[in-house]
CSV table of C-alpha atoms in Angstrom, one decimal:
chain,number,residue,atom,x,y,z
A,1,VAL,CA,42.8,-1.6,82.3
A,2,ASN,CA,43.4,-5.5,81.2
A,3,THR,CA,46.3,-6.2,83.1
A,4,LYS,CA,47.2,-9.5,80.6
A,5,ARG,CA,47.3,-7.0,77.6
A,6,GLY,CA,49.0,-4.2,78.8
A,7,ARG,CA,48.4,-0.8,77.3
A,8,LEU,CA,49.1,2.6,75.2
A,9,LEU,CA,49.2,5.8,76.4
A,10,GLU,CA,48.6,9.2,74.2
A,11,GLU,CA,51.0,11.5,77.4
A,12,PHE,CA,53.8,10.6,79.3
A,13,LYS,CA,53.2,9.8,82.9
A,14,LEU,CA,55.5,9.4,86.0
A,15,LEU,CA,54.0,6.8,88.1
A,16,PHE,CA,55.6,7.1,91.9
A,17,ILE,CA,54.8,3.1,93.7
A,18,VAL,CA,55.4,4.4,97.8
A,19,ASN,CA,54.5,1.2,99.4
A,20,GLY,CA,53.8,-2.2,98.1
A,21,LYS,CA,55.9,-3.8,95.1
A,22,GLY,CA,54.2,-5.0,91.9
A,23,ILE,CA,55.4,-6.4,87.7
A,24,PHE,CA,56.9,-3.9,85.0
A,25,GLU,CA,56.8,-3.9,81.9
A,26,SER,CA,56.9,-2.5,78.1
A,27,GLY,CA,58.1,-3.2,74.6
A,28,HIS,CA,61.3,-1.9,75.7
A,29,CYS,CA,61.6,-3.3,78.4
A,30,SER,CA,61.8,-6.2,79.6
A,31,ARG,CA,59.1,-8.0,83.2
A,32,GLN,CA,60.7,-6.6,86.2
A,33,GLU,CA,59.9,-6.1,89.8
A,34,ILE,CA,58.6,-3.4,91.3
A,35,SER,CA,59.1,-1.9,95.2
A,36,ALA,CA,58.3,1.3,97.0
A,37,GLY,CA,60.6,4.2,95.9
A,38,THR,CA,60.4,3.0,91.9
A,39,ILE,CA,59.1,5.6,90.2
A,40,ILE,CA,57.8,5.1,86.2
A,41,LEU,CA,58.6,6.8,83.4
A,42,LEU,CA,55.6,5.4,80.8
A,43,PHE,CA,56.4,6.8,77.4
A,44,PRO,CA,53.6,7.5,74.4
A,45,GLY,CA,53.0,5.1,71.9
A,46,GLU,CA,54.9,2.5,74.5
A,47,TRP,CA,53.0,-0.6,75.1
A,48,HIS,CA,53.8,-1.6,79.2
A,49,ASN,CA,51.7,-3.3,81.8
A,50,TYR,CA,51.8,-3.2,85.0
A,51,SER,CA,50.5,-4.6,88.1
A,52,TYR,CA,50.5,-4.6,92.3
A,53,ASP,CA,51.3,-7.4,94.1
A,54,PRO,CA,47.7,-9.4,95.3
A,55,ASP,CA,49.3,-9.8,98.8
A,56,THR,CA,50.7,-6.3,99.1
A,57,GLY,CA,49.2,-4.0,96.9
A,58,TRP,CA,50.4,-0.6,95.9
A,59,ASP,CA,49.9,3.3,97.2
A,60,GLU,CA,51.3,5.7,94.1
A,61,TYR,CA,51.3,9.6,92.8
A,62,TRP,CA,51.2,9.8,89.4
A,63,VAL,CA,51.0,13.0,86.8
A,64,GLY,CA,50.2,12.9,82.6
A,65,PHE,CA,52.1,15.6,80.9
A,66,ASP,CA,52.6,16.4,77.2
A,67,GLY,CA,53.6,18.9,75.2
A,68,ILE,CA,56.5,20.1,72.5
A,69,ASN,CA,59.6,21.0,75.6
A,70,VAL,CA,58.6,17.8,77.1
A,71,ARG,CA,59.2,16.0,73.3
A,72,ASN,CA,62.3,17.4,73.0
A,73,MET,CA,63.7,16.8,76.0
A,74,MET,CA,63.3,13.0,75.5
A,75,LYS,CA,64.5,13.6,72.4
A,76,SER,CA,67.6,15.0,73.6
A,77,GLY,CA,68.1,11.8,75.3
A,78,PHE,CA,67.7,12.4,78.7
A,79,PHE,CA,65.5,8.6,79.3
A,80,SER,CA,65.2,5.9,77.4
A,81,LEU,CA,62.0,3.6,76.6
A,82,SER,CA,64.6,1.2,77.5
A,83,ASN,CA,65.3,2.7,81.1
A,84,PRO,CA,62.3,3.7,82.2
A,85,VAL,CA,62.4,2.3,86.1
A,86,PHE,CA,64.0,4.4,88.5
A,87,LYS,CA,65.2,3.3,91.7
A,88,ILE,CA,65.3,6.4,93.8
A,89,GLY,CA,64.1,4.8,97.0
A,90,ILE,CA,61.3,7.2,99.0
A,91,ASP,CA,61.8,10.6,98.2
A,92,ASP,CA,59.6,12.9,100.6
A,93,GLU,CA,60.6,15.2,97.8
A,94,PHE,CA,58.6,13.9,95.1
A,95,ILE,CA,55.8,12.8,97.2
A,96,SER,CA,55.8,16.9,97.7
A,97,PHE,CA,55.5,17.6,95.1
A,98,TYR,CA,53.2,15.1,93.6
A,99,LYS,CA,50.6,16.7,96.0
A,100,SER,CA,51.7,20.6,95.4
A,101,ILE,CA,49.7,18.9,92.4
A,102,ILE,CA,47.1,17.6,93.2
A,103,ASP,CA,46.4,20.9,95.0
A,104,TYR,CA,46.6,22.9,92.4
A,105,ALA,CA,44.3,21.1,90.0
A,106,GLU,CA,41.2,20.6,92.6
A,107,ARG,CA,41.5,24.6,93.0
A,108,GLU,CA,41.3,25.0,89.4
A,109,ALA,CA,42.4,28.7,89.1
A,110,THR,CA,43.3,29.9,86.9
A,111,GLY,CA,47.3,29.1,85.1
A,112,TYR,CA,47.0,26.4,87.1
A,113,GLN,CA,48.1,24.0,84.5
A,114,GLN,CA,51.4,26.4,83.9
A,115,VAL,CA,52.6,25.5,87.9
A,116,ALA,CA,51.6,22.0,87.1
A,117,SER,CA,53.7,21.8,84.3
A,118,SER,CA,56.5,23.7,85.9
A,119,ILE,CA,56.3,21.0,88.4
A,120,VAL,CA,56.6,18.2,86.2
A,121,ARG,CA,59.5,19.8,84.8
A,122,HIS,CA,61.7,20.5,88.1
A,123,MET,CA,60.3,16.6,88.7
A,124,LEU,CA,61.9,15.6,85.9
A,125,GLY,CA,64.9,17.2,86.6
A,126,LEU,CA,65.2,16.2,89.4
A,127,LEU,CA,64.8,12.6,89.0
A,128,TYR,CA,67.5,12.7,86.1
A,129,PHE,CA,70.0,14.6,88.7
A,130,LYS,CA,69.0,11.3,91.4
A,131,ASN,CA,69.3,8.6,89.0
A,132,GLN,CA,72.7,10.4,87.9
A,133,ASN,CA,74.1,10.2,91.8
A,134,ILE,CA,72.4,7.3,92.8
A,135,LEU,CA,75.7,6.2,95.2
A,136,PHE,CA,74.4,6.1,98.9
A,137,SER,CA,76.0,3.3,100.7
A,138,ASN,CA,73.1,2.9,103.3
A,139,LYS,CA,69.7,3.2,100.8
A,140,GLU,CA,67.6,1.5,104.2
A,141,VAL,CA,68.1,4.0,106.4
A,142,VAL,CA,67.9,7.0,103.8
A,143,ASP,CA,64.8,5.3,103.0
A,144,LYS,CA,62.4,4.8,106.8
A,145,ILE,CA,63.9,8.4,107.6
A,146,ASN,CA,62.4,9.7,104.9
A,147,GLN,CA,59.2,7.1,105.7
A,148,ALA,CA,59.2,8.6,108.9
A,149,ARG,CA,59.5,12.3,107.7
A,150,ILE,CA,56.3,11.4,106.0
A,151,LEU,CA,54.7,10.1,108.1
A,152,ILE,CA,54.9,12.9,111.1
A,153,ARG,CA,54.4,15.2,108.1
A,154,ASP,CA,51.2,13.3,107.0
A,155,ASN,CA,49.9,13.1,111.3
A,156,ILE,CA,51.0,17.0,111.8
A,157,SER,CA,47.4,18.4,113.6
A,158,ASN,CA,47.9,15.0,115.5
A,159,PRO,CA,51.4,14.6,116.1
A,160,ILE,CA,53.2,11.2,116.0
A,161,SER,CA,56.0,9.8,118.8
A,162,PRO,CA,58.6,9.0,118.0
A,163,ALA,CA,57.8,4.8,119.4
A,164,GLU,CA,55.0,4.6,117.5
A,165,ILE,CA,56.9,6.0,114.6
A,166,ALA,CA,59.5,3.6,115.1
A,167,ASN,CA,56.5,1.1,115.7
A,168,GLN,CA,54.9,1.3,112.1
A,169,LEU,CA,58.3,1.1,110.3
A,170,GLY,CA,59.6,-1.7,112.6
């Protein structure tokens, strides 16, 4: 992908930046900085451009999806081309949904697409809910707690001490 030209997609994508920072812009959304804890909803046929900051890079999860049900949901006004960026903070729940989708996709068992589709619809509902209710007074503390939860879960077979978590998260 040429980050100077941008691109168009044929499907929706839900992109979650979990570490690092960068920039994003689209046909209906002016250029803005993106940081960890940001979800970007990319629309089919909508020109967009994003890239990570070369000094920090970024870690992301993403899932592509499409279909008549999601297109009808978008027509209903839950999400808009002019507001595709959601700063929800580091959210362990979203990360676990992405990991579940990856797990189902890797197994490729019969019906995995239907399960993944259901997870994506749940994620969209949750994103809408969180965006409507984002009134946390101390988001930095909530983000640190969620980052600690992720570290603990990612190191379940090799326990990490509270002091190590504190050092890693500053």
